[in-house]
Amino acid sequence: MPDEVLDCRGQRCPLPVIAAARRMPQVPVGTVVRVLADDPAAAVDIPAWCRMRGQEFVAAITGPDGPAYDIRRAH
Amino acid sequence: MSASPVYLDAATAAPMHPVARQALLAALDDGWADPGKLYTQARRARQLLDAAREATAQTLGVRADELSFTSSGTTAAHGAVLGGLAGRRRVGPTLVHSAIEHSAVLHAAERHVAAGGVANPVPVDRLGRLDLTAWSDAVRAPGVALAALITASHEVGTVQPVAEAAATCADAGVPLYVDAAQSVGRVPLPAGWSVLTASAHKWGGPPGVGLLAVRKGTRWESPWPADEREGGRTPGSVNLPAVVAAAASLRAAAVDASAEETRLAPLVDRIRARVAAEVPDVEVVGDPVLRLPHLVTFSCLYVDGEALLHALDRRGFAVSSGSSCTSSTLRPSHVLEAMGVLSHGNVRVSLHRETTEADVERFLAELPGIVAGLRAEAGVVGL
Ligand SMILES: Cc1ncc(COP(=O)(O)O)c(C=O)c1O
């Protein structure tokens, strides 16, 4: 389970990525943040952001709240 | 202040070659009659069409009777895919294709699937290069009627391992269709294909002319209602003046191709290096070496692709984008998606025979400021 949830539903890319980029430095290392994002570009851009920033992309999930992406702060 | 225009979207449509314009004007006078009729005007039109076919076939290295002129690269791709599948429907229902084919090929594949067929996409790596192992497995599976591989990506420029993919196809007895729209008139064509398509406005010909070449002995069957024109491969009267212009400009482009490659490839290298060095948080995508000479793509983190296109346009730069916000479907480019690279803030720059070093320098000088301005406006600096 994620430690916290960022609800970015209804936002178009790059907004969900920006929201994740703003939040991650504020949480302790090891924290898993779940980004809810229904823009299809998020499926590509959130893992790509993790790769570029050296953060851990845990998984993409589709749950009751729609598509979601778990990121763990790695450093 | 209005900036002088710098057109950098040749991969969509190259500015018309002067030879195409001349040929088009001449053929408007001389080539309006129906080449299929038996009077003097028709014979003149027939001569023009035959000469255009002969010249184009020679450039492609095919026989004239293997080549048809279609009404666009898209129509040619539709015909290549659906005809290749129809010709071998008794072998099986499956189309194998790379995940990075042009939408024309993917839409034909969707039609095939809707009609009960099977489409098996093969992945690419982070650089946009075909996974040859997965390709080999897919092509060797039972029931494969046709395999489709773009010669080089129209979105990121990565050249595909067509020779290796073709060898696998030959071994498995599966015909290979190559979409060569970004290669014809620019770089040498790979060997080993059975069906090839191209598009004239990519090489400086007029829009609305495509090429469909089907090698002798290929089991290809027209998917269209019957029509005997163009070898029975594509229906309707050809736009003869445009075809004549396409053929003339292809010949000219082919003559200049290696000099243009030598001139443009270093300009693309310069763009790749300078964009990576001078724009923070940018991902330059595609293979840095095995790539088309005229095309480069990059994505700017936290930047809205549509805003970036508009900002560039205001400064006179015409470029293309694979970002979802710039597409009518609001989906990111399937090519960037298949590669797993950033899709927002995406820009594709493609050069042509009129592109100068000064154009590229002005683009490189202005881009960092434009991206910085958009980031400042969006409040994402320092993220
Ligand atoms: C690789 C590729 N295939 C096919 C096409 C379609 O060609 P046309 O624009 O002539 O329909 C294009 C152009 O968009 C292309 O780049």
CSV table of C-alpha atoms and ligand atoms in Angstrom, one decimal:
chain,number,residue,atom,x,y,z
A,1,MET,CA,0.0,0.0,0.0
A,2,PRO,CA,1.2,3.5,-0.7
A,3,ASP,CA,2.0,5.9,2.1
A,4,GLU,CA,0.1,8.7,0.5
A,5,VAL,CA,-2.0,9.5,-2.6
A,6,LEU,CA,-1.7,12.4,-5.0
A,7,ASP,CA,-4.9,12.8,-6.9
A,8,CYS,CA,-4.2,14.2,-10.3
A,9,ARG,CA,-7.3,12.9,-12.0
A,10,GLY,CA,-8.5,15.3,-14.7
A,11,GLN,CA,-5.1,16.9,-15.1
A,12,ARG,CA,-3.3,16.7,-18.4
A,13,CYS,CA,0.3,15.9,-18.8
A,14,PRO,CA,2.8,17.3,-17.7
A,15,LEU,CA,0.7,18.3,-14.6
A,16,PRO,CA,0.7,14.9,-12.9
A,17,VAL,CA,4.5,14.6,-13.4
A,18,ILE,CA,4.9,18.1,-12.0
A,19,ALA,CA,2.8,17.3,-9.0
A,20,ALA,CA,4.9,14.2,-8.3
A,21,ALA,CA,8.1,16.2,-8.8
A,22,ARG,CA,6.9,18.8,-6.2
A,23,ARG,CA,5.9,16.2,-3.7
A,24,MET,CA,8.7,13.6,-3.7
A,25,PRO,CA,11.4,15.8,-2.2
A,26,GLN,CA,9.0,16.6,0.7
A,27,VAL,CA,8.5,13.0,1.8
A,28,PRO,CA,11.1,10.9,3.7
A,29,VAL,CA,13.3,8.5,1.6
A,30,GLY,CA,11.5,5.2,1.2
A,31,THR,CA,8.0,6.7,1.1
A,32,VAL,CA,5.7,5.4,-1.6
A,33,VAL,CA,3.5,8.0,-3.2
A,34,ARG,CA,0.6,6.9,-5.4
A,35,VAL,CA,-0.2,9.2,-8.3
A,36,LEU,CA,-3.8,8.9,-9.6
A,37,ALA,CA,-3.7,10.1,-13.2
A,38,ASP,CA,-6.2,9.4,-15.9
A,39,ASP,CA,-4.3,11.2,-18.7
A,40,PRO,CA,-2.9,8.3,-20.8
A,41,ALA,CA,0.4,10.1,-21.2
A,42,ALA,CA,1.1,9.6,-17.5
A,43,ALA,CA,1.6,5.9,-18.1
A,44,VAL,CA,4.6,6.9,-20.2
A,45,ASP,CA,5.8,10.0,-18.4
A,46,ILE,CA,5.8,9.0,-14.8
A,47,PRO,CA,8.1,6.0,-15.3
A,48,ALA,CA,10.3,8.2,-17.6
A,49,TRP,CA,10.5,10.9,-14.9
A,50,CYS,CA,11.5,8.2,-12.3
A,51,ARG,CA,14.3,7.1,-14.6
A,52,MET,CA,15.5,10.6,-15.3
A,53,ARG,CA,15.4,11.5,-11.6
A,54,GLY,CA,16.7,8.2,-10.2
A,55,GLN,CA,13.5,7.6,-8.3
A,56,GLU,CA,12.0,4.1,-8.1
A,57,PHE,CA,9.0,3.4,-10.2
A,58,VAL,CA,7.2,0.7,-8.2
A,59,ALA,CA,4.3,-0.2,-10.4
A,60,ALA,CA,1.3,0.9,-12.5
A,61,ILE,CA,-2.0,-0.3,-11.1
A,62,THR,CA,-5.6,0.0,-12.2
A,63,GLY,CA,-7.8,0.2,-9.2
A,64,PRO,CA,-11.3,1.6,-8.4
A,65,ASP,CA,-9.9,5.1,-8.8
A,66,GLY,CA,-8.6,4.4,-12.3
A,67,PRO,CA,-5.0,4.2,-13.4
A,68,ALA,CA,-2.4,4.9,-10.7
A,69,TYR,CA,1.3,4.9,-10.4
A,70,ASP,CA,3.4,4.1,-7.3
A,71,ILE,CA,6.7,5.9,-6.9
A,72,ARG,CA,9.2,5.3,-4.0
A,73,ARG,CA,11.5,8.0,-3.0
A,74,ALA,CA,14.9,6.4,-3.5
A,75,HIS,CA,17.2,9.3,-2.5
B,1,MET,CA,8.8,41.4,-33.5
B,2,SER,CA,8.1,38.8,-36.2
B,3,ALA,CA,10.9,36.4,-36.8
B,4,SER,CA,11.8,35.1,-40.3
B,5,PRO,CA,10.2,31.7,-40.8
B,6,VAL,CA,12.4,28.6,-40.3
B,7,TYR,CA,10.6,25.5,-41.5
B,8,LEU,CA,11.8,22.4,-39.7
B,9,ASP,CA,9.1,19.8,-40.4
B,10,ALA,CA,10.4,18.0,-43.5
B,11,ALA,CA,9.4,14.6,-42.1
B,12,THR,CA,5.8,15.7,-42.4
B,13,ALA,CA,6.2,17.5,-45.8
B,14,ALA,CA,9.4,18.8,-47.3
B,15,PRO,CA,9.2,22.1,-49.2
B,16,MET,CA,8.6,21.4,-52.9
B,17,HIS,CA,11.7,20.8,-54.9
B,18,PRO,CA,12.1,23.4,-57.7
B,19,VAL,CA,12.2,20.5,-60.2
B,20,ALA,CA,8.8,19.3,-58.9
B,21,ARG,CA,7.3,22.7,-59.5
B,22,GLN,CA,8.7,22.9,-63.0
B,23,ALA,CA,7.5,19.4,-63.9
B,24,LEU,CA,4.1,20.0,-62.3
B,25,LEU,CA,3.5,23.1,-64.4
B,26,ALA,CA,4.7,21.5,-67.6
B,27,ALA,CA,2.5,18.4,-66.9
B,28,LEU,CA,-0.5,20.5,-66.2
B,29,ASP,CA,-0.3,21.6,-69.9
B,30,ASP,CA,0.6,18.2,-71.2
B,31,GLY,CA,-0.7,15.6,-68.9
B,32,TRP,CA,-4.3,16.3,-68.2
B,33,ALA,CA,-5.8,13.6,-70.5
B,34,ASP,CA,-6.7,10.1,-69.4
B,35,PRO,CA,-3.6,7.9,-70.2
B,36,GLY,CA,-5.9,4.9,-70.8
B,37,LYS,CA,-7.6,6.3,-73.9
B,38,LEU,CA,-6.7,5.9,-77.6
B,39,TYR,CA,-6.3,9.4,-78.9
B,40,THR,CA,-3.3,11.7,-79.3
B,41,GLN,CA,-3.7,13.6,-76.0
B,42,ALA,CA,-4.1,10.3,-74.2
B,43,ARG,CA,-0.9,8.9,-75.8
B,44,ARG,CA,1.0,12.0,-74.6
B,45,ALA,CA,-0.3,11.4,-71.1
B,46,ARG,CA,0.6,7.7,-71.3
B,47,GLN,CA,4.1,8.6,-72.3
B,48,LEU,CA,4.5,10.9,-69.3
B,49,LEU,CA,3.1,8.3,-67.0
B,50,ASP,CA,5.3,5.5,-68.4
B,51,ALA,CA,8.4,7.8,-68.2
B,52,ALA,CA,7.5,8.7,-64.6
B,53,ARG,CA,7.1,5.0,-63.7
B,54,GLU,CA,10.3,4.0,-65.4
B,55,ALA,CA,12.4,6.7,-63.7
B,56,THR,CA,10.9,6.0,-60.2
B,57,ALA,CA,11.3,2.3,-60.6
B,58,GLN,CA,14.9,2.8,-61.5
B,59,THR,CA,15.6,4.9,-58.4
B,60,LEU,CA,13.9,2.3,-56.2
B,61,GLY,CA,15.7,-0.6,-58.0
B,62,VAL,CA,12.5,-2.3,-59.0
B,63,ARG,CA,10.9,-3.2,-62.4
B,64,ALA,CA,8.4,-0.7,-63.8
B,65,ASP,CA,5.6,-3.2,-63.7
B,66,GLU,CA,6.2,-3.8,-60.0
B,67,LEU,CA,5.4,-0.1,-59.2
B,68,SER,CA,2.1,1.7,-58.7
B,69,PHE,CA,1.4,5.3,-58.0
B,70,THR,CA,-1.2,5.8,-55.2
B,71,SER,CA,-3.0,8.8,-53.9
B,72,SER,CA,-0.8,9.1,-50.8
B,73,GLY,CA,1.7,7.3,-48.7
B,74,THR,CA,-1.2,6.4,-46.4
B,75,THR,CA,-3.2,4.8,-49.2
B,76,ALA,CA,-0.1,2.9,-50.3
B,77,ALA,CA,0.5,1.6,-46.7
B,78,HIS,CA,-3.2,0.5,-46.4
B,79,GLY,CA,-2.9,-1.3,-49.7
B,80,ALA,CA,0.4,-2.9,-48.8
B,81,VAL,CA,-0.9,-4.3,-45.5
B,82,LEU,CA,-4.3,-5.3,-46.5
B,83,GLY,CA,-3.2,-6.7,-49.9
B,84,GLY,CA,-0.3,-8.6,-48.3
B,85,LEU,CA,-2.7,-10.2,-45.8
B,86,ALA,CA,-5.3,-11.0,-48.4
B,87,GLY,CA,-2.8,-12.6,-50.7
B,88,ARG,CA,-1.8,-15.1,-48.0
B,89,ARG,CA,-5.0,-15.5,-46.1
B,90,ARG,CA,-4.8,-19.2,-46.7
B,91,VAL,CA,-1.5,-19.3,-44.8
B,92,GLY,CA,-2.9,-17.6,-41.8
B,93,PRO,CA,-4.5,-14.6,-40.2
B,94,THR,CA,-1.6,-12.9,-38.6
B,95,LEU,CA,0.2,-9.6,-39.3
B,96,VAL,CA,3.4,-9.1,-37.4
B,97,HIS,CA,4.5,-5.5,-37.2
B,98,SER,CA,6.8,-3.3,-35.1
B,99,ALA,CA,5.3,-1.3,-32.3
B,100,ILE,CA,6.5,1.9,-34.0
B,101,GLU,CA,4.9,1.7,-37.4
B,102,HIS,CA,3.2,4.8,-38.9
B,103,SER,CA,-0.4,5.2,-37.9
B,104,ALA,CA,-1.4,4.3,-41.5
B,105,VAL,CA,0.0,0.8,-41.0
B,106,LEU,CA,-1.6,0.5,-37.5
B,107,HIS,CA,-5.0,1.7,-38.7
B,108,ALA,CA,-4.8,-1.0,-41.5
B,109,ALA,CA,-3.9,-3.5,-38.8
B,110,GLU,CA,-6.9,-2.4,-36.7
B,111,ARG,CA,-9.2,-3.0,-39.8
B,112,HIS,CA,-7.7,-6.4,-40.2
B,113,VAL,CA,-8.3,-7.3,-36.5
B,114,ALA,CA,-11.9,-5.9,-36.7
B,115,ALA,CA,-12.4,-8.3,-39.6
B,116,GLY,CA,-11.3,-11.3,-37.5
B,117,GLY,CA,-7.6,-11.1,-38.2
B,118,VAL,CA,-4.7,-11.0,-35.7
B,119,ALA,CA,-2.0,-8.3,-35.3
B,120,ASN,CA,1.1,-9.0,-33.3
B,121,PRO,CA,3.2,-5.9,-32.4
B,122,VAL,CA,6.9,-6.4,-31.7
B,123,PRO,CA,8.5,-4.2,-29.2
B,124,VAL,CA,11.5,-1.8,-29.6
B,125,ASP,CA,14.2,-0.8,-27.1
B,126,ARG,CA,14.7,2.5,-25.4
B,127,LEU,CA,16.4,3.9,-28.6
B,128,GLY,CA,13.5,2.8,-30.8
B,129,ARG,CA,15.2,-0.1,-32.4
B,130,LEU,CA,13.3,-3.3,-33.2
B,131,ASP,CA,13.8,-6.3,-30.8
B,132,LEU,CA,15.1,-8.8,-33.3
B,133,THR,CA,14.7,-11.8,-31.0
B,134,ALA,CA,11.0,-11.0,-30.4
B,135,TRP,CA,10.6,-10.3,-34.1
B,136,SER,CA,12.1,-13.7,-35.0
B,137,ASP,CA,9.8,-15.4,-32.5
B,138,ALA,CA,6.8,-13.6,-33.9
B,139,VAL,CA,7.6,-14.1,-37.5
B,140,ARG,CA,8.3,-17.9,-37.1
B,141,ALA,CA,5.0,-18.5,-35.2
B,142,PRO,CA,2.4,-20.4,-37.2
B,143,GLY,CA,-0.1,-18.5,-39.3
B,144,VAL,CA,1.8,-15.4,-40.2
B,145,ALA,CA,0.7,-13.9,-43.5
B,146,LEU,CA,2.8,-10.7,-43.5
B,147,ALA,CA,5.4,-8.8,-41.5
B,148,ALA,CA,5.6,-5.0,-41.6
B,149,LEU,CA,8.7,-2.9,-40.6
B,150,ILE,CA,9.3,0.8,-41.1
B,151,THR,CA,12.7,1.4,-42.6
B,152,ALA,CA,13.4,4.2,-40.1
B,153,SER,CA,11.2,5.8,-37.5
B,154,HIS,CA,9.4,8.9,-38.7
B,155,GLU,CA,9.2,10.1,-35.1
B,156,VAL,CA,12.6,9.6,-33.7
B,157,GLY,CA,14.8,8.7,-36.7
B,158,THR,CA,16.1,5.4,-35.5
B,159,VAL,CA,17.0,3.2,-38.5
B,160,GLN,CA,15.6,-0.3,-38.2
B,161,PRO,CA,17.6,-3.5,-38.7
B,162,VAL,CA,15.7,-4.3,-41.9
B,163,ALA,CA,18.4,-6.6,-43.4
B,164,GLU,CA,18.3,-8.8,-40.3
B,165,ALA,CA,14.6,-8.7,-40.0
B,166,ALA,CA,14.3,-9.6,-43.7
B,167,ALA,CA,16.6,-12.5,-43.3
B,168,THR,CA,14.4,-13.9,-40.6
B,169,CYS,CA,11.3,-13.4,-42.8
B,170,ALA,CA,13.0,-15.1,-45.8
B,171,ASP,CA,13.9,-18.0,-43.5
B,172,ALA,CA,10.3,-18.3,-42.2
B,173,GLY,CA,8.8,-17.8,-45.7
B,174,VAL,CA,7.0,-14.7,-44.7
B,175,PRO,CA,6.9,-11.7,-47.1
B,176,LEU,CA,8.2,-8.4,-45.6
B,177,TYR,CA,6.5,-5.0,-46.2
B,178,VAL,CA,8.7,-2.0,-45.5
B,179,ASP,CA,7.3,1.5,-45.1
B,180,ALA,CA,10.2,3.5,-46.6
B,181,ALA,CA,8.5,6.9,-46.4
B,182,GLN,CA,11.3,8.6,-44.5
B,183,SER,CA,14.1,6.8,-46.4
B,184,VAL,CA,13.3,7.1,-50.1
B,185,GLY,CA,15.1,10.0,-51.7
B,186,ARG,CA,17.4,10.4,-48.7
B,187,VAL,CA,19.2,7.2,-47.9
B,188,PRO,CA,20.0,3.9,-49.7
B,189,LEU,CA,17.1,1.4,-49.4
B,190,PRO,CA,17.6,-1.9,-47.5
B,191,ALA,CA,17.3,-5.2,-49.4
B,192,GLY,CA,15.1,-8.2,-48.8
B,193,TRP,CA,11.6,-6.7,-48.9
B,194,SER,CA,8.7,-7.9,-50.9
B,195,VAL,CA,6.4,-4.9,-50.7
B,196,LEU,CA,7.5,-1.2,-50.2
B,197,THR,CA,5.7,2.1,-49.9
B,198,ALA,CA,6.8,5.7,-49.9
B,199,SER,CA,5.3,9.2,-50.0
B,200,ALA,CA,6.3,12.0,-52.5
B,201,HIS,CA,5.9,15.0,-50.2
B,202,LYS,CA,8.6,13.6,-47.9
B,203,TRP,CA,11.3,14.0,-50.6
B,204,GLY,CA,10.2,17.3,-52.1
B,205,GLY,CA,7.5,16.1,-54.4
B,206,PRO,CA,3.9,17.2,-54.2
B,207,PRO,CA,1.5,16.0,-51.6
B,208,GLY,CA,-1.0,13.3,-52.6
B,209,VAL,CA,1.3,10.9,-54.4
B,210,GLY,CA,2.4,7.6,-52.8
B,211,LEU,CA,4.4,4.7,-54.1
B,212,LEU,CA,3.5,1.0,-53.8
B,213,ALA,CA,6.0,-1.5,-55.1
B,214,VAL,CA,5.1,-5.2,-55.0
B,215,ARG,CA,7.9,-7.5,-56.1
B,216,LYS,CA,7.2,-10.2,-58.7
B,217,GLY,CA,6.2,-13.5,-57.1
B,218,THR,CA,4.8,-11.9,-54.0
B,219,ARG,CA,1.4,-13.2,-53.1
B,220,TRP,CA,-0.4,-9.9,-52.8
B,221,GLU,CA,-4.0,-9.4,-53.7
B,222,SER,CA,-5.7,-6.0,-54.1
B,223,PRO,CA,-7.9,-5.2,-51.1
B,224,TRP,CA,-9.9,-2.6,-53.1
B,225,PRO,CA,-12.8,-3.0,-55.5
B,226,ALA,CA,-11.6,-4.0,-59.0
B,227,ASP,CA,-9.8,-1.4,-61.2
B,228,GLU,CA,-7.3,-2.3,-63.9
B,229,ARG,CA,-5.3,1.0,-63.6
B,230,GLU,CA,-1.9,1.0,-61.9
B,231,GLY,CA,-1.4,-2.7,-62.4
B,232,GLY,CA,-4.7,-3.4,-60.6
B,233,ARG,CA,-3.0,-2.5,-57.3
B,234,THR,CA,-4.8,0.9,-56.5
B,235,PRO,CA,-8.0,2.2,-57.9
B,236,GLY,CA,-8.8,5.5,-59.6
B,237,SER,CA,-7.2,7.8,-62.1
B,238,VAL,CA,-3.7,8.9,-61.1
B,239,ASN,CA,-3.1,12.6,-60.5
B,240,LEU,CA,-0.7,12.6,-63.5
B,241,PRO,CA,0.8,16.1,-63.1
B,242,ALA,CA,1.6,15.4,-59.5
B,243,VAL,CA,3.0,12.0,-60.4
B,244,VAL,CA,5.2,13.5,-63.0
B,245,ALA,CA,6.4,16.1,-60.5
B,246,ALA,CA,7.0,13.3,-57.9
B,247,ALA,CA,9.1,11.3,-60.3
B,248,ALA,CA,11.2,14.3,-61.4
B,249,SER,CA,11.8,15.4,-57.8
B,250,LEU,CA,12.7,11.9,-56.7
B,251,ARG,CA,15.3,11.7,-59.4
B,252,ALA,CA,16.8,15.0,-58.3
B,253,ALA,CA,16.6,14.1,-54.6
B,254,ALA,CA,18.3,10.8,-55.3
B,255,VAL,CA,21.2,12.5,-57.2
B,256,ASP,CA,21.7,14.9,-54.2
B,257,ALA,CA,21.0,12.4,-51.5
B,258,SER,CA,24.5,11.4,-50.4
B,259,ALA,CA,25.6,15.1,-50.5
B,260,GLU,CA,22.6,16.1,-48.5
B,261,GLU,CA,23.2,13.3,-46.0
B,262,THR,CA,26.8,14.5,-45.6
B,263,ARG,CA,25.5,18.1,-45.0
B,264,LEU,CA,22.5,17.4,-42.8
B,265,ALA,CA,23.8,14.6,-40.5
B,266,PRO,CA,26.3,16.8,-38.8
B,267,LEU,CA,23.6,19.5,-38.3
B,268,VAL,CA,21.5,16.9,-36.6
B,269,ASP,CA,24.5,15.9,-34.5
B,270,ARG,CA,24.9,19.5,-33.5
B,271,ILE,CA,21.3,19.8,-32.5
B,272,ARG,CA,21.5,16.6,-30.4
B,273,ALA,CA,24.7,17.8,-28.6
B,274,ARG,CA,23.7,21.4,-28.1
B,275,VAL,CA,20.1,20.7,-27.0
B,276,ALA,CA,21.4,18.1,-24.4
B,277,ALA,CA,24.0,20.5,-23.2
B,278,GLU,CA,22.1,23.8,-23.2
B,279,VAL,CA,18.5,22.9,-22.3
B,280,PRO,CA,18.3,21.6,-18.7
B,281,ASP,CA,16.2,18.5,-18.1
B,282,VAL,CA,15.9,17.4,-21.7
B,283,GLU,CA,15.8,13.9,-23.1
B,284,VAL,CA,17.2,13.6,-26.6
B,285,VAL,CA,15.7,10.4,-27.9
B,286,GLY,CA,16.4,7.9,-30.7
B,287,ASP,CA,19.6,6.2,-31.7
B,288,PRO,CA,22.4,8.8,-31.8
B,289,VAL,CA,24.3,6.9,-34.6
B,290,LEU,CA,22.0,4.5,-36.5
B,291,ARG,CA,19.5,7.2,-37.4
B,292,LEU,CA,18.2,9.2,-40.3
B,293,PRO,CA,20.4,12.1,-41.4
B,294,HIS,CA,17.7,14.7,-41.2
B,295,LEU,CA,15.6,14.1,-38.1
B,296,VAL,CA,16.0,14.6,-34.4
B,297,THR,CA,13.5,14.4,-31.5
B,298,PHE,CA,13.7,15.5,-27.9
B,299,SER,CA,11.4,16.0,-24.9
B,300,CYS,CA,11.6,18.8,-22.3
B,301,LEU,CA,10.6,17.8,-18.8
B,302,TYR,CA,7.6,19.7,-17.3
B,303,VAL,CA,6.9,21.6,-20.5
B,304,ASP,CA,3.5,21.4,-22.3
B,305,GLY,CA,4.1,20.2,-25.9
B,306,GLU,CA,1.4,22.4,-27.3
B,307,ALA,CA,2.6,25.5,-25.5
B,308,LEU,CA,6.1,24.7,-26.8
B,309,LEU,CA,4.9,24.4,-30.4
B,310,HIS,CA,3.1,27.7,-30.2
B,311,ALA,CA,6.0,29.5,-28.5
B,312,LEU,CA,8.3,28.2,-31.3
B,313,ASP,CA,5.9,29.2,-33.9
B,314,ARG,CA,5.7,32.7,-32.6
B,315,ARG,CA,9.5,32.8,-33.1
B,316,GLY,CA,9.1,31.5,-36.6
B,317,PHE,CA,10.0,27.9,-36.1
B,318,ALA,CA,7.8,25.2,-37.5
B,319,VAL,CA,8.3,21.8,-35.8
B,320,SER,CA,6.2,18.8,-35.0
B,321,SER,CA,5.4,17.1,-31.7
B,322,GLY,CA,4.5,13.6,-30.4
B,323,SER,CA,3.0,15.0,-27.2
B,324,SER,CA,-0.5,14.0,-26.4
B,325,CYS,CA,-1.8,17.6,-26.1
B,326,THR,CA,-0.8,18.2,-29.7
B,327,SER,CA,-2.7,15.1,-31.1
B,328,SER,CA,-6.3,15.0,-31.9
B,329,THR,CA,-6.7,11.8,-29.9
B,330,LEU,CA,-5.0,13.3,-26.8
B,331,ARG,CA,-2.9,10.2,-26.6
B,332,PRO,CA,0.9,10.4,-26.6
B,333,SER,CA,2.8,9.2,-29.6
B,334,HIS,CA,2.7,5.4,-29.7
B,335,VAL,CA,6.3,5.5,-30.8
B,336,LEU,CA,7.5,7.4,-27.7
B,337,GLU,CA,5.3,5.1,-25.6
B,338,ALA,CA,6.8,2.0,-27.1
B,339,MET,CA,10.3,3.4,-26.4
B,340,GLY,CA,9.4,4.3,-22.8
B,341,VAL,CA,10.7,7.8,-23.2
B,342,LEU,CA,9.2,11.1,-21.9
B,343,SER,CA,6.3,12.1,-24.2
B,344,HIS,CA,5.4,15.6,-22.9
B,345,GLY,CA,7.3,18.6,-24.1
B,346,ASN,CA,8.2,16.7,-27.2
B,347,VAL,CA,9.7,18.3,-30.3
B,348,ARG,CA,10.6,16.7,-33.6
B,349,VAL,CA,12.9,18.7,-35.8
B,350,SER,CA,13.4,17.6,-39.4
B,351,LEU,CA,15.7,19.2,-41.9
B,352,HIS,CA,15.6,19.5,-45.7
B,353,ARG,CA,17.5,20.8,-48.7
B,354,GLU,CA,16.6,24.4,-47.9
B,355,THR,CA,17.7,24.2,-44.3
B,356,THR,CA,20.9,26.2,-43.7
B,357,GLU,CA,23.4,26.1,-40.9
B,358,ALA,CA,22.2,29.6,-39.9
B,359,ASP,CA,18.6,28.3,-39.5
B,360,VAL,CA,19.9,25.6,-37.2
B,361,GLU,CA,22.0,28.1,-35.3
B,362,ARG,CA,19.1,30.4,-34.8
B,363,PHE,CA,17.0,27.6,-33.5
B,364,LEU,CA,19.7,26.5,-31.1
B,365,ALA,CA,20.2,30.0,-29.9
B,366,GLU,CA,16.5,30.6,-29.2
B,367,LEU,CA,15.4,27.3,-27.9
B,368,PRO,CA,16.9,27.4,-24.4
B,369,GLY,CA,15.3,30.8,-23.7
B,370,ILE,CA,11.9,29.6,-25.0
B,371,VAL,CA,11.9,26.5,-22.8
B,372,ALA,CA,13.1,28.5,-19.8
B,373,GLY,CA,10.3,31.0,-20.4
B,374,LEU,CA,7.7,28.3,-20.4
B,375,ARG,CA,9.1,26.7,-17.3
B,376,ALA,CA,9.1,30.0,-15.5
B,377,GLU,CA,5.5,30.7,-16.5
B,378,ALA,CA,4.5,27.2,-15.3
B,379,GLY,CA,6.4,27.7,-12.0
B,380,VAL,CA,8.4,24.5,-12.5
B,381,VAL,CA,11.9,25.9,-12.3
B,382,GLY,CA,14.2,23.9,-10.0
B,383,LEU,CA,11.9,20.9,-9.7
C,1,LIG,C1,6.6,6.6,-42.2
C,1,LIG,C2,5.5,7.2,-42.9
C,1,LIG,N1,4.6,6.4,-43.5
C,1,LIG,C3,3.5,6.9,-44.1
C,1,LIG,C4,3.2,8.2,-44.2
C,1,LIG,C5,2.0,8.7,-44.8
C,1,LIG,O1,2.2,9.4,-46.0
C,1,LIG,P1,1.2,10.4,-46.6
C,1,LIG,O2,1.4,11.7,-45.8
C,1,LIG,O3,1.6,10.6,-48.0
C,1,LIG,O4,-0.2,9.9,-46.5
C,1,LIG,C6,4.1,9.1,-43.5
C,1,LIG,C7,3.8,10.5,-43.5
C,1,LIG,O5,3.1,11.0,-42.5
C,1,LIG,C8,5.2,8.6,-42.9
C,1,LIG,O6,6.1,9.4,-42.2
